[in-house]
């Protein structure tokens, strides 16, 4: 079994929520793309993205997530590098984000969820219908996807040294590459009769 397969098995063991599994795939895609961009280990970066919230379904409280997940990862032999990156994605842990991989995880987490929400309200429920302008417009609407922390999106891009629009476009392209897996490829147009 590959490292990615093992990570997927761990995710599905702890995460029953289909939407949370899709979120994990979304963050994985963004992280792999940033891993390539920063000449990192794409597999490692992807696994960090895939597993960042694997414990959330079972342990959603701030007292437990991502701490319980870190303990489980340690017990299963995952590296300190992976565990620290995952701990650092939650502001309240106080774990600093020192590496490009840690900064990318923080930058991609909320944004991947927000872009998905933007796609789900489009007529075709498709990522192809989403662009940077529509994401920025929705960011101003505090009632839309209200649980998504806009400051985390803005600060995440800044910590990467990325322009916000460029960061949104970069993550949007990464998500489009797995649109079918996310169920966001859109419905086939109905032929006119």
JSON list of C-alpha atoms in Angstrom, two decimals:
[
{"chain": "A", "resi": 1, "resn": "UNK", "atom": "CA", "xyz": [0.00, 0.00, 0.00]},
{"chain": "A", "resi": 2, "resn": "UNK", "atom": "CA", "xyz": [1.37, 3.43, -0.93]},
{"chain": "A", "resi": 3, "resn": "UNK", "atom": "CA", "xyz": [1.64, 6.27, 1.58]},
{"chain": "A", "resi": 4, "resn": "UNK", "atom": "CA", "xyz": [-1.26, 8.01, -0.17]},
{"chain": "A", "resi": 5, "resn": "UNK", "atom": "CA", "xyz": [-3.41, 4.87, -0.01]},
{"chain": "A", "resi": 6, "resn": "UNK", "atom": "CA", "xyz": [-2.62, 4.46, 3.69]},
{"chain": "A", "resi": 7, "resn": "UNK", "atom": "CA", "xyz": [-3.55, 8.11, 4.30]},
{"chain": "A", "resi": 8, "resn": "UNK", "atom": "CA", "xyz": [-6.83, 7.65, 2.40]},
{"chain": "A", "resi": 9, "resn": "UNK", "atom": "CA", "xyz": [-7.63, 4.55, 4.48]},
{"chain": "A", "resi": 10, "resn": "UNK", "atom": "CA", "xyz": [-6.94, 6.51, 7.67]},
{"chain": "A", "resi": 11, "resn": "UNK", "atom": "CA", "xyz": [-9.14, 9.37, 6.49]},
{"chain": "A", "resi": 12, "resn": "UNK", "atom": "CA", "xyz": [-12.04, 7.08, 5.61]},
{"chain": "A", "resi": 13, "resn": "UNK", "atom": "CA", "xyz": [-11.66, 5.14, 8.88]},
{"chain": "A", "resi": 14, "resn": "UNK", "atom": "CA", "xyz": [-12.27, 8.31, 10.89]},
{"chain": "A", "resi": 15, "resn": "UNK", "atom": "CA", "xyz": [-14.32, 10.46, 8.48]},
{"chain": "A", "resi": 16, "resn": "UNK", "atom": "CA", "xyz": [-17.80, 9.29, 7.50]},
{"chain": "A", "resi": 17, "resn": "UNK", "atom": "CA", "xyz": [-19.00, 12.69, 6.25]},
{"chain": "A", "resi": 18, "resn": "UNK", "atom": "CA", "xyz": [-18.90, 12.81, 2.46]},
{"chain": "A", "resi": 19, "resn": "UNK", "atom": "CA", "xyz": [-18.50, 16.60, 2.47]},
{"chain": "A", "resi": 20, "resn": "UNK", "atom": "CA", "xyz": [-15.54, 16.39, 4.86]},
{"chain": "A", "resi": 21, "resn": "UNK", "atom": "CA", "xyz": [-13.93, 13.71, 2.67]},
{"chain": "A", "resi": 22, "resn": "UNK", "atom": "CA", "xyz": [-14.36, 15.98, -0.35]},
{"chain": "A", "resi": 23, "resn": "UNK", "atom": "CA", "xyz": [-12.88, 18.87, 1.62]},
{"chain": "A", "resi": 24, "resn": "UNK", "atom": "CA", "xyz": [-9.85, 16.70, 2.37]},
{"chain": "A", "resi": 25, "resn": "UNK", "atom": "CA", "xyz": [-9.49, 15.91, -1.35]},
{"chain": "A", "resi": 26, "resn": "UNK", "atom": "CA", "xyz": [-9.79, 19.62, -2.16]},
{"chain": "A", "resi": 27, "resn": "UNK", "atom": "CA", "xyz": [-7.07, 20.64, 0.27]},
{"chain": "A", "resi": 28, "resn": "UNK", "atom": "CA", "xyz": [-4.92, 17.73, -0.94]},
{"chain": "A", "resi": 29, "resn": "UNK", "atom": "CA", "xyz": [-5.20, 18.99, -4.55]},
{"chain": "A", "resi": 30, "resn": "UNK", "atom": "CA", "xyz": [-4.23, 22.53, -3.53]},
{"chain": "A", "resi": 31, "resn": "UNK", "atom": "CA", "xyz": [-1.34, 21.25, -1.41]},
{"chain": "A", "resi": 32, "resn": "UNK", "atom": "CA", "xyz": [0.00, 19.03, -4.21]},
{"chain": "A", "resi": 33, "resn": "UNK", "atom": "CA", "xyz": [-0.07, 22.03, -6.54]},
{"chain": "A", "resi": 34, "resn": "UNK", "atom": "CA", "xyz": [1.79, 24.18, -4.03]},
{"chain": "A", "resi": 35, "resn": "UNK", "atom": "CA", "xyz": [4.23, 21.34, -3.38]},
{"chain": "A", "resi": 36, "resn": "UNK", "atom": "CA", "xyz": [5.10, 21.41, -7.11]},
{"chain": "A", "resi": 37, "resn": "UNK", "atom": "CA", "xyz": [5.31, 25.21, -7.13]},
{"chain": "A", "resi": 38, "resn": "UNK", "atom": "CA", "xyz": [7.67, 25.32, -4.14]},
{"chain": "A", "resi": 39, "resn": "UNK", "atom": "CA", "xyz": [9.72, 22.28, -5.27]},
{"chain": "A", "resi": 40, "resn": "UNK", "atom": "CA", "xyz": [8.54, 20.34, -2.24]},
{"chain": "A", "resi": 41, "resn": "UNK", "atom": "CA", "xyz": [7.69, 16.67, -1.91]},
{"chain": "A", "resi": 42, "resn": "UNK", "atom": "CA", "xyz": [4.33, 16.65, -3.67]},
{"chain": "A", "resi": 43, "resn": "UNK", "atom": "CA", "xyz": [3.30, 13.35, -2.06]},
{"chain": "A", "resi": 44, "resn": "UNK", "atom": "CA", "xyz": [4.14, 14.63, 1.44]},
{"chain": "A", "resi": 45, "resn": "UNK", "atom": "CA", "xyz": [2.34, 17.94, 0.90]},
{"chain": "A", "resi": 46, "resn": "UNK", "atom": "CA", "xyz": [-0.69, 16.08, -0.48]},
{"chain": "A", "resi": 47, "resn": "UNK", "atom": "CA", "xyz": [-0.85, 13.73, 2.51]},
{"chain": "A", "resi": 48, "resn": "UNK", "atom": "CA", "xyz": [-0.75, 16.70, 4.89]},
{"chain": "A", "resi": 49, "resn": "UNK", "atom": "CA", "xyz": [-3.69, 18.22, 2.99]},
{"chain": "A", "resi": 50, "resn": "UNK", "atom": "CA", "xyz": [-5.58, 14.94, 2.92]},
{"chain": "A", "resi": 51, "resn": "UNK", "atom": "CA", "xyz": [-5.17, 14.29, 6.64]},
{"chain": "A", "resi": 52, "resn": "UNK", "atom": "CA", "xyz": [-5.41, 17.79, 8.11]},
{"chain": "A", "resi": 53, "resn": "UNK", "atom": "CA", "xyz": [-9.00, 17.30, 9.32]},
{"chain": "A", "resi": 54, "resn": "UNK", "atom": "CA", "xyz": [-9.20, 13.48, 9.43]},
{"chain": "A", "resi": 55, "resn": "UNK", "atom": "CA", "xyz": [-10.09, 13.53, 13.16]},
{"chain": "A", "resi": 56, "resn": "UNK", "atom": "CA", "xyz": [-12.71, 16.29, 12.91]},
{"chain": "A", "resi": 57, "resn": "UNK", "atom": "CA", "xyz": [-15.74, 14.01, 12.36]},
{"chain": "A", "resi": 58, "resn": "UNK", "atom": "CA", "xyz": [-15.05, 12.12, 15.62]},
{"chain": "A", "resi": 59, "resn": "UNK", "atom": "CA", "xyz": [-13.42, 14.95, 17.59]},
{"chain": "A", "resi": 60, "resn": "UNK", "atom": "CA", "xyz": [-14.90, 18.28, 16.44]},
{"chain": "A", "resi": 61, "resn": "UNK", "atom": "CA", "xyz": [-14.34, 20.29, 19.62]},
{"chain": "A", "resi": 62, "resn": "UNK", "atom": "CA", "xyz": [-11.54, 22.83, 19.93]},
{"chain": "A", "resi": 63, "resn": "UNK", "atom": "CA", "xyz": [-10.25, 20.83, 22.88]},
{"chain": "A", "resi": 64, "resn": "UNK", "atom": "CA", "xyz": [-9.81, 17.72, 20.69]},
{"chain": "A", "resi": 65, "resn": "UNK", "atom": "CA", "xyz": [-9.18, 18.75, 17.04]},
{"chain": "A", "resi": 66, "resn": "UNK", "atom": "CA", "xyz": [-6.42, 18.53, 15.80]},
{"chain": "A", "resi": 67, "resn": "UNK", "atom": "CA", "xyz": [-4.79, 17.27, 19.01]},
{"chain": "A", "resi": 68, "resn": "UNK", "atom": "CA", "xyz": [-6.44, 13.82, 18.99]},
{"chain": "A", "resi": 69, "resn": "UNK", "atom": "CA", "xyz": [-5.50, 13.45, 15.33]},
{"chain": "A", "resi": 70, "resn": "UNK", "atom": "CA", "xyz": [-1.89, 14.25, 16.11]},
{"chain": "A", "resi": 71, "resn": "UNK", "atom": "CA", "xyz": [-1.84, 11.53, 18.79]},
{"chain": "A", "resi": 72, "resn": "UNK", "atom": "CA", "xyz": [-3.36, 9.01, 16.37]},
{"chain": "A", "resi": 73, "resn": "UNK", "atom": "CA", "xyz": [-0.85, 9.96, 13.66]},
{"chain": "A", "resi": 74, "resn": "UNK", "atom": "CA", "xyz": [2.01, 9.55, 16.12]},
{"chain": "A", "resi": 75, "resn": "UNK", "atom": "CA", "xyz": [0.73, 6.11, 17.17]},
{"chain": "A", "resi": 76, "resn": "UNK", "atom": "CA", "xyz": [0.54, 5.10, 13.50]},
{"chain": "A", "resi": 77, "resn": "UNK", "atom": "CA", "xyz": [4.08, 6.18, 12.74]},
{"chain": "A", "resi": 78, "resn": "UNK", "atom": "CA", "xyz": [3.50, 9.47, 10.92]},
{"chain": "A", "resi": 79, "resn": "UNK", "atom": "CA", "xyz": [6.40, 11.91, 11.05]},
{"chain": "A", "resi": 80, "resn": "UNK", "atom": "CA", "xyz": [6.77, 14.92, 13.31]},
{"chain": "A", "resi": 81, "resn": "UNK", "atom": "CA", "xyz": [6.86, 17.05, 10.13]},
{"chain": "A", "resi": 82, "resn": "UNK", "atom": "CA", "xyz": [3.35, 15.92, 9.15]},
{"chain": "A", "resi": 83, "resn": "UNK", "atom": "CA", "xyz": [1.97, 16.21, 12.69]},
{"chain": "A", "resi": 84, "resn": "UNK", "atom": "CA", "xyz": [3.37, 19.72, 13.21]},
{"chain": "A", "resi": 85, "resn": "UNK", "atom": "CA", "xyz": [1.98, 20.94, 9.89]},
{"chain": "A", "resi": 86, "resn": "UNK", "atom": "CA", "xyz": [-1.46, 19.62, 10.81]},
{"chain": "A", "resi": 87, "resn": "UNK", "atom": "CA", "xyz": [-1.32, 21.10, 14.31]},
{"chain": "A", "resi": 88, "resn": "UNK", "atom": "CA", "xyz": [-0.24, 24.46, 12.86]},
{"chain": "A", "resi": 89, "resn": "UNK", "atom": "CA", "xyz": [-3.27, 24.78, 10.56]},
{"chain": "A", "resi": 90, "resn": "UNK", "atom": "CA", "xyz": [-5.52, 25.63, 13.51]},
{"chain": "A", "resi": 91, "resn": "UNK", "atom": "CA", "xyz": [-4.83, 29.13, 14.85]},
{"chain": "A", "resi": 92, "resn": "UNK", "atom": "CA", "xyz": [-5.87, 28.22, 18.40]},
{"chain": "A", "resi": 93, "resn": "UNK", "atom": "CA", "xyz": [-3.16, 25.55, 18.83]},
{"chain": "A", "resi": 94, "resn": "UNK", "atom": "CA", "xyz": [-0.46, 28.21, 19.01]},
{"chain": "A", "resi": 95, "resn": "UNK", "atom": "CA", "xyz": [1.81, 25.99, 16.89]},
{"chain": "A", "resi": 96, "resn": "UNK", "atom": "CA", "xyz": [3.78, 28.34, 14.61]},
{"chain": "A", "resi": 97, "resn": "UNK", "atom": "CA", "xyz": [3.77, 27.96, 10.84]},
{"chain": "A", "resi": 98, "resn": "UNK", "atom": "CA", "xyz": [7.46, 28.03, 9.95]},
{"chain": "A", "resi": 99, "resn": "UNK", "atom": "CA", "xyz": [7.76, 26.06, 6.70]},
{"chain": "A", "resi": 100, "resn": "UNK", "atom": "CA", "xyz": [6.27, 26.70, 3.27]},
{"chain": "A", "resi": 101, "resn": "UNK", "atom": "CA", "xyz": [4.25, 23.48, 3.66]},
{"chain": "A", "resi": 102, "resn": "UNK", "atom": "CA", "xyz": [2.73, 24.67, 6.96]},
{"chain": "A", "resi": 103, "resn": "UNK", "atom": "CA", "xyz": [1.94, 28.08, 5.50]},
{"chain": "A", "resi": 104, "resn": "UNK", "atom": "CA", "xyz": [0.37, 26.51, 2.41]},
{"chain": "A", "resi": 105, "resn": "UNK", "atom": "CA", "xyz": [-1.89, 24.25, 4.50]},
{"chain": "A", "resi": 106, "resn": "UNK", "atom": "CA", "xyz": [-3.21, 27.23, 6.44]},
{"chain": "A", "resi": 107, "resn": "UNK", "atom": "CA", "xyz": [-3.63, 29.22, 3.22]},
{"chain": "A", "resi": 108, "resn": "UNK", "atom": "CA", "xyz": [-5.48, 26.43, 1.39]},
{"chain": "A", "resi": 109, "resn": "UNK", "atom": "CA", "xyz": [-7.77, 25.07, 4.10]},
{"chain": "A", "resi": 110, "resn": "UNK", "atom": "CA", "xyz": [-10.44, 27.78, 4.34]},
{"chain": "A", "resi": 111, "resn": "UNK", "atom": "CA", "xyz": [-10.08, 28.84, 0.71]},
{"chain": "A", "resi": 112, "resn": "UNK", "atom": "CA", "xyz": [-10.70, 25.32, -0.65]},
{"chain": "A", "resi": 113, "resn": "UNK", "atom": "CA", "xyz": [-13.93, 25.16, 1.33]},
{"chain": "A", "resi": 114, "resn": "UNK", "atom": "CA", "xyz": [-14.96, 28.62, 0.23]},
{"chain": "A", "resi": 115, "resn": "UNK", "atom": "CA", "xyz": [-14.34, 27.92, -3.47]},
{"chain": "A", "resi": 116, "resn": "UNK", "atom": "CA", "xyz": [-16.40, 24.73, -3.14]},
{"chain": "A", "resi": 117, "resn": "UNK", "atom": "CA", "xyz": [-19.26, 26.73, -1.60]},
{"chain": "A", "resi": 118, "resn": "UNK", "atom": "CA", "xyz": [-19.04, 29.19, -4.51]},
{"chain": "A", "resi": 119, "resn": "UNK", "atom": "CA", "xyz": [-19.32, 26.32, -7.01]},
{"chain": "A", "resi": 120, "resn": "UNK", "atom": "CA", "xyz": [-22.30, 24.77, -5.23]},
{"chain": "A", "resi": 121, "resn": "UNK", "atom": "CA", "xyz": [-24.46, 27.87, -5.69]},
{"chain": "A", "resi": 122, "resn": "UNK", "atom": "CA", "xyz": [-23.79, 28.12, -9.43]},
{"chain": "A", "resi": 123, "resn": "UNK", "atom": "CA", "xyz": [-26.58, 26.92, -11.76]},
{"chain": "A", "resi": 124, "resn": "UNK", "atom": "CA", "xyz": [-24.52, 23.93, -12.94]},
{"chain": "A", "resi": 125, "resn": "UNK", "atom": "CA", "xyz": [-22.85, 23.32, -9.55]},
{"chain": "A", "resi": 126, "resn": "UNK", "atom": "CA", "xyz": [-19.56, 23.43, -11.41]},
{"chain": "A", "resi": 127, "resn": "UNK", "atom": "CA", "xyz": [-16.08, 24.75, -10.66]},
{"chain": "A", "resi": 128, "resn": "UNK", "atom": "CA", "xyz": [-15.92, 25.77, -14.33]},
{"chain": "A", "resi": 129, "resn": "UNK", "atom": "CA", "xyz": [-18.47, 28.49, -13.48]},
{"chain": "A", "resi": 130, "resn": "UNK", "atom": "CA", "xyz": [-16.32, 29.96, -10.69]},
{"chain": "A", "resi": 131, "resn": "UNK", "atom": "CA", "xyz": [-13.71, 32.66, -11.27]},
{"chain": "A", "resi": 132, "resn": "UNK", "atom": "CA", "xyz": [-11.60, 34.89, -9.04]},
{"chain": "A", "resi": 133, "resn": "UNK", "atom": "CA", "xyz": [-14.02, 37.80, -9.34]},
{"chain": "A", "resi": 134, "resn": "UNK", "atom": "CA", "xyz": [-16.98, 35.72, -8.15]},
{"chain": "A", "resi": 135, "resn": "UNK", "atom": "CA", "xyz": [-14.97, 34.36, -5.20]},
{"chain": "A", "resi": 136, "resn": "UNK", "atom": "CA", "xyz": [-13.91, 37.88, -4.18]},
{"chain": "A", "resi": 137, "resn": "UNK", "atom": "CA", "xyz": [-17.51, 39.11, -4.49]},
{"chain": "A", "resi": 138, "resn": "UNK", "atom": "CA", "xyz": [-18.76, 36.29, -2.25]},
{"chain": "A", "resi": 139, "resn": "UNK", "atom": "CA", "xyz": [-16.02, 37.00, 0.31]},
{"chain": "A", "resi": 140, "resn": "UNK", "atom": "CA", "xyz": [-17.66, 40.40, 0.90]},
{"chain": "A", "resi": 141, "resn": "UNK", "atom": "CA", "xyz": [-21.03, 38.75, 1.62]},
{"chain": "A", "resi": 142, "resn": "UNK", "atom": "CA", "xyz": [-20.79, 37.89, 5.33]},
{"chain": "A", "resi": 143, "resn": "UNK", "atom": "CA", "xyz": [-23.98, 35.80, 5.18]},
{"chain": "A", "resi": 144, "resn": "UNK", "atom": "CA", "xyz": [-22.52, 33.51, 2.51]},
{"chain": "A", "resi": 145, "resn": "UNK", "atom": "CA", "xyz": [-20.57, 30.51, 3.89]},
{"chain": "A", "resi": 146, "resn": "UNK", "atom": "CA", "xyz": [-20.54, 32.36, 7.20]},
{"chain": "A", "resi": 147, "resn": "UNK", "atom": "CA", "xyz": [-18.40, 29.73, 8.97]},
{"chain": "A", "resi": 148, "resn": "UNK", "atom": "CA", "xyz": [-15.48, 30.40, 6.61]},
{"chain": "A", "resi": 149, "resn": "UNK", "atom": "CA", "xyz": [-13.01, 32.80, 8.18]},
{"chain": "A", "resi": 150, "resn": "UNK", "atom": "CA", "xyz": [-12.23, 35.44, 5.56]},
{"chain": "A", "resi": 151, "resn": "UNK", "atom": "CA", "xyz": [-9.27, 36.74, 7.60]},
{"chain": "A", "resi": 152, "resn": "UNK", "atom": "CA", "xyz": [-7.69, 33.27, 7.44]},
{"chain": "A", "resi": 153, "resn": "UNK", "atom": "CA", "xyz": [-8.00, 33.33, 3.64]},
{"chain": "A", "resi": 154, "resn": "UNK", "atom": "CA", "xyz": [-6.43, 36.79, 3.41]},
{"chain": "A", "resi": 155, "resn": "UNK", "atom": "CA", "xyz": [-3.72, 36.11, 6.00]},
{"chain": "A", "resi": 156, "resn": "UNK", "atom": "CA", "xyz": [-2.97, 32.71, 4.49]},
{"chain": "A", "resi": 157, "resn": "UNK", "atom": "CA", "xyz": [-2.22, 34.22, 1.10]},
{"chain": "A", "resi": 158, "resn": "UNK", "atom": "CA", "xyz": [-0.09, 36.93, 2.72]},
{"chain": "A", "resi": 159, "resn": "UNK", "atom": "CA", "xyz": [1.92, 34.37, 4.71]},
{"chain": "A", "resi": 160, "resn": "UNK", "atom": "CA", "xyz": [2.74, 32.61, 1.43]},
{"chain": "A", "resi": 161, "resn": "UNK", "atom": "CA", "xyz": [3.82, 35.92, -0.06]},
{"chain": "A", "resi": 162, "resn": "UNK", "atom": "CA", "xyz": [1.06, 35.54, -2.64]},
{"chain": "A", "resi": 163, "resn": "UNK", "atom": "CA", "xyz": [-1.30, 38.14, -4.04]},
{"chain": "A", "resi": 164, "resn": "UNK", "atom": "CA", "xyz": [-4.81, 37.15, -2.91]},
{"chain": "A", "resi": 165, "resn": "UNK", "atom": "CA", "xyz": [-6.23, 37.01, -6.44]},
{"chain": "A", "resi": 166, "resn": "UNK", "atom": "CA", "xyz": [-3.29, 34.88, -7.60]},
{"chain": "A", "resi": 167, "resn": "UNK", "atom": "CA", "xyz": [-3.74, 32.53, -4.63]},
{"chain": "A", "resi": 168, "resn": "UNK", "atom": "CA", "xyz": [-7.46, 32.16, -5.37]},
{"chain": "A", "resi": 169, "resn": "UNK", "atom": "CA", "xyz": [-6.74, 31.49, -9.06]},
{"chain": "A", "resi": 170, "resn": "UNK", "atom": "CA", "xyz": [-4.02, 28.97, -8.18]},
{"chain": "A", "resi": 171, "resn": "UNK", "atom": "CA", "xyz": [-6.28, 27.00, -5.81]},
{"chain": "A", "resi": 172, "resn": "UNK", "atom": "CA", "xyz": [-9.22, 27.22, -8.22]},
{"chain": "A", "resi": 173, "resn": "UNK", "atom": "CA", "xyz": [-7.11, 25.61, -10.96]},
{"chain": "A", "resi": 174, "resn": "UNK", "atom": "CA", "xyz": [-5.98, 22.87, -8.57]},
{"chain": "A", "resi": 175, "resn": "UNK", "atom": "CA", "xyz": [-9.61, 22.14, -7.67]},
{"chain": "A", "resi": 176, "resn": "UNK", "atom": "CA", "xyz": [-10.72, 22.13, -11.31]},
{"chain": "A", "resi": 177, "resn": "UNK", "atom": "CA", "xyz": [-8.22, 19.32, -11.91]},
{"chain": "A", "resi": 178, "resn": "UNK", "atom": "CA", "xyz": [-10.28, 17.06, -9.60]},
{"chain": "A", "resi": 179, "resn": "UNK", "atom": "CA", "xyz": [-13.74, 18.54, -10.28]},
{"chain": "A", "resi": 180, "resn": "UNK", "atom": "CA", "xyz": [-15.24, 15.15, -11.21]},
{"chain": "A", "resi": 181, "resn": "UNK", "atom": "CA", "xyz": [-13.94, 13.57, -8.00]},
{"chain": "A", "resi": 182, "resn": "UNK", "atom": "CA", "xyz": [-15.54, 16.40, -6.04]},
{"chain": "A", "resi": 183, "resn": "UNK", "atom": "CA", "xyz": [-18.84, 16.15, -7.90]},
{"chain": "A", "resi": 184, "resn": "UNK", "atom": "CA", "xyz": [-18.31, 19.71, -9.16]},
{"chain": "A", "resi": 185, "resn": "UNK", "atom": "CA", "xyz": [-17.81, 19.08, -12.87]},
{"chain": "A", "resi": 186, "resn": "UNK", "atom": "CA", "xyz": [-21.33, 20.33, -13.52]},
{"chain": "A", "resi": 187, "resn": "UNK", "atom": "CA", "xyz": [-24.32, 18.74, -15.08]},
{"chain": "A", "resi": 188, "resn": "UNK", "atom": "CA", "xyz": [-24.29, 17.99, -18.78]},
{"chain": "A", "resi": 189, "resn": "UNK", "atom": "CA", "xyz": [-26.40, 20.57, -20.62]},
{"chain": "A", "resi": 190, "resn": "UNK", "atom": "CA", "xyz": [-29.87, 19.37, -21.49]},
{"chain": "A", "resi": 191, "resn": "UNK", "atom": "CA", "xyz": [-30.40, 19.38, -25.26]},
{"chain": "A", "resi": 192, "resn": "UNK", "atom": "CA", "xyz": [-33.10, 21.75, -26.48]},
{"chain": "A", "resi": 193, "resn": "UNK", "atom": "CA", "xyz": [-36.12, 19.90, -27.82]}
]
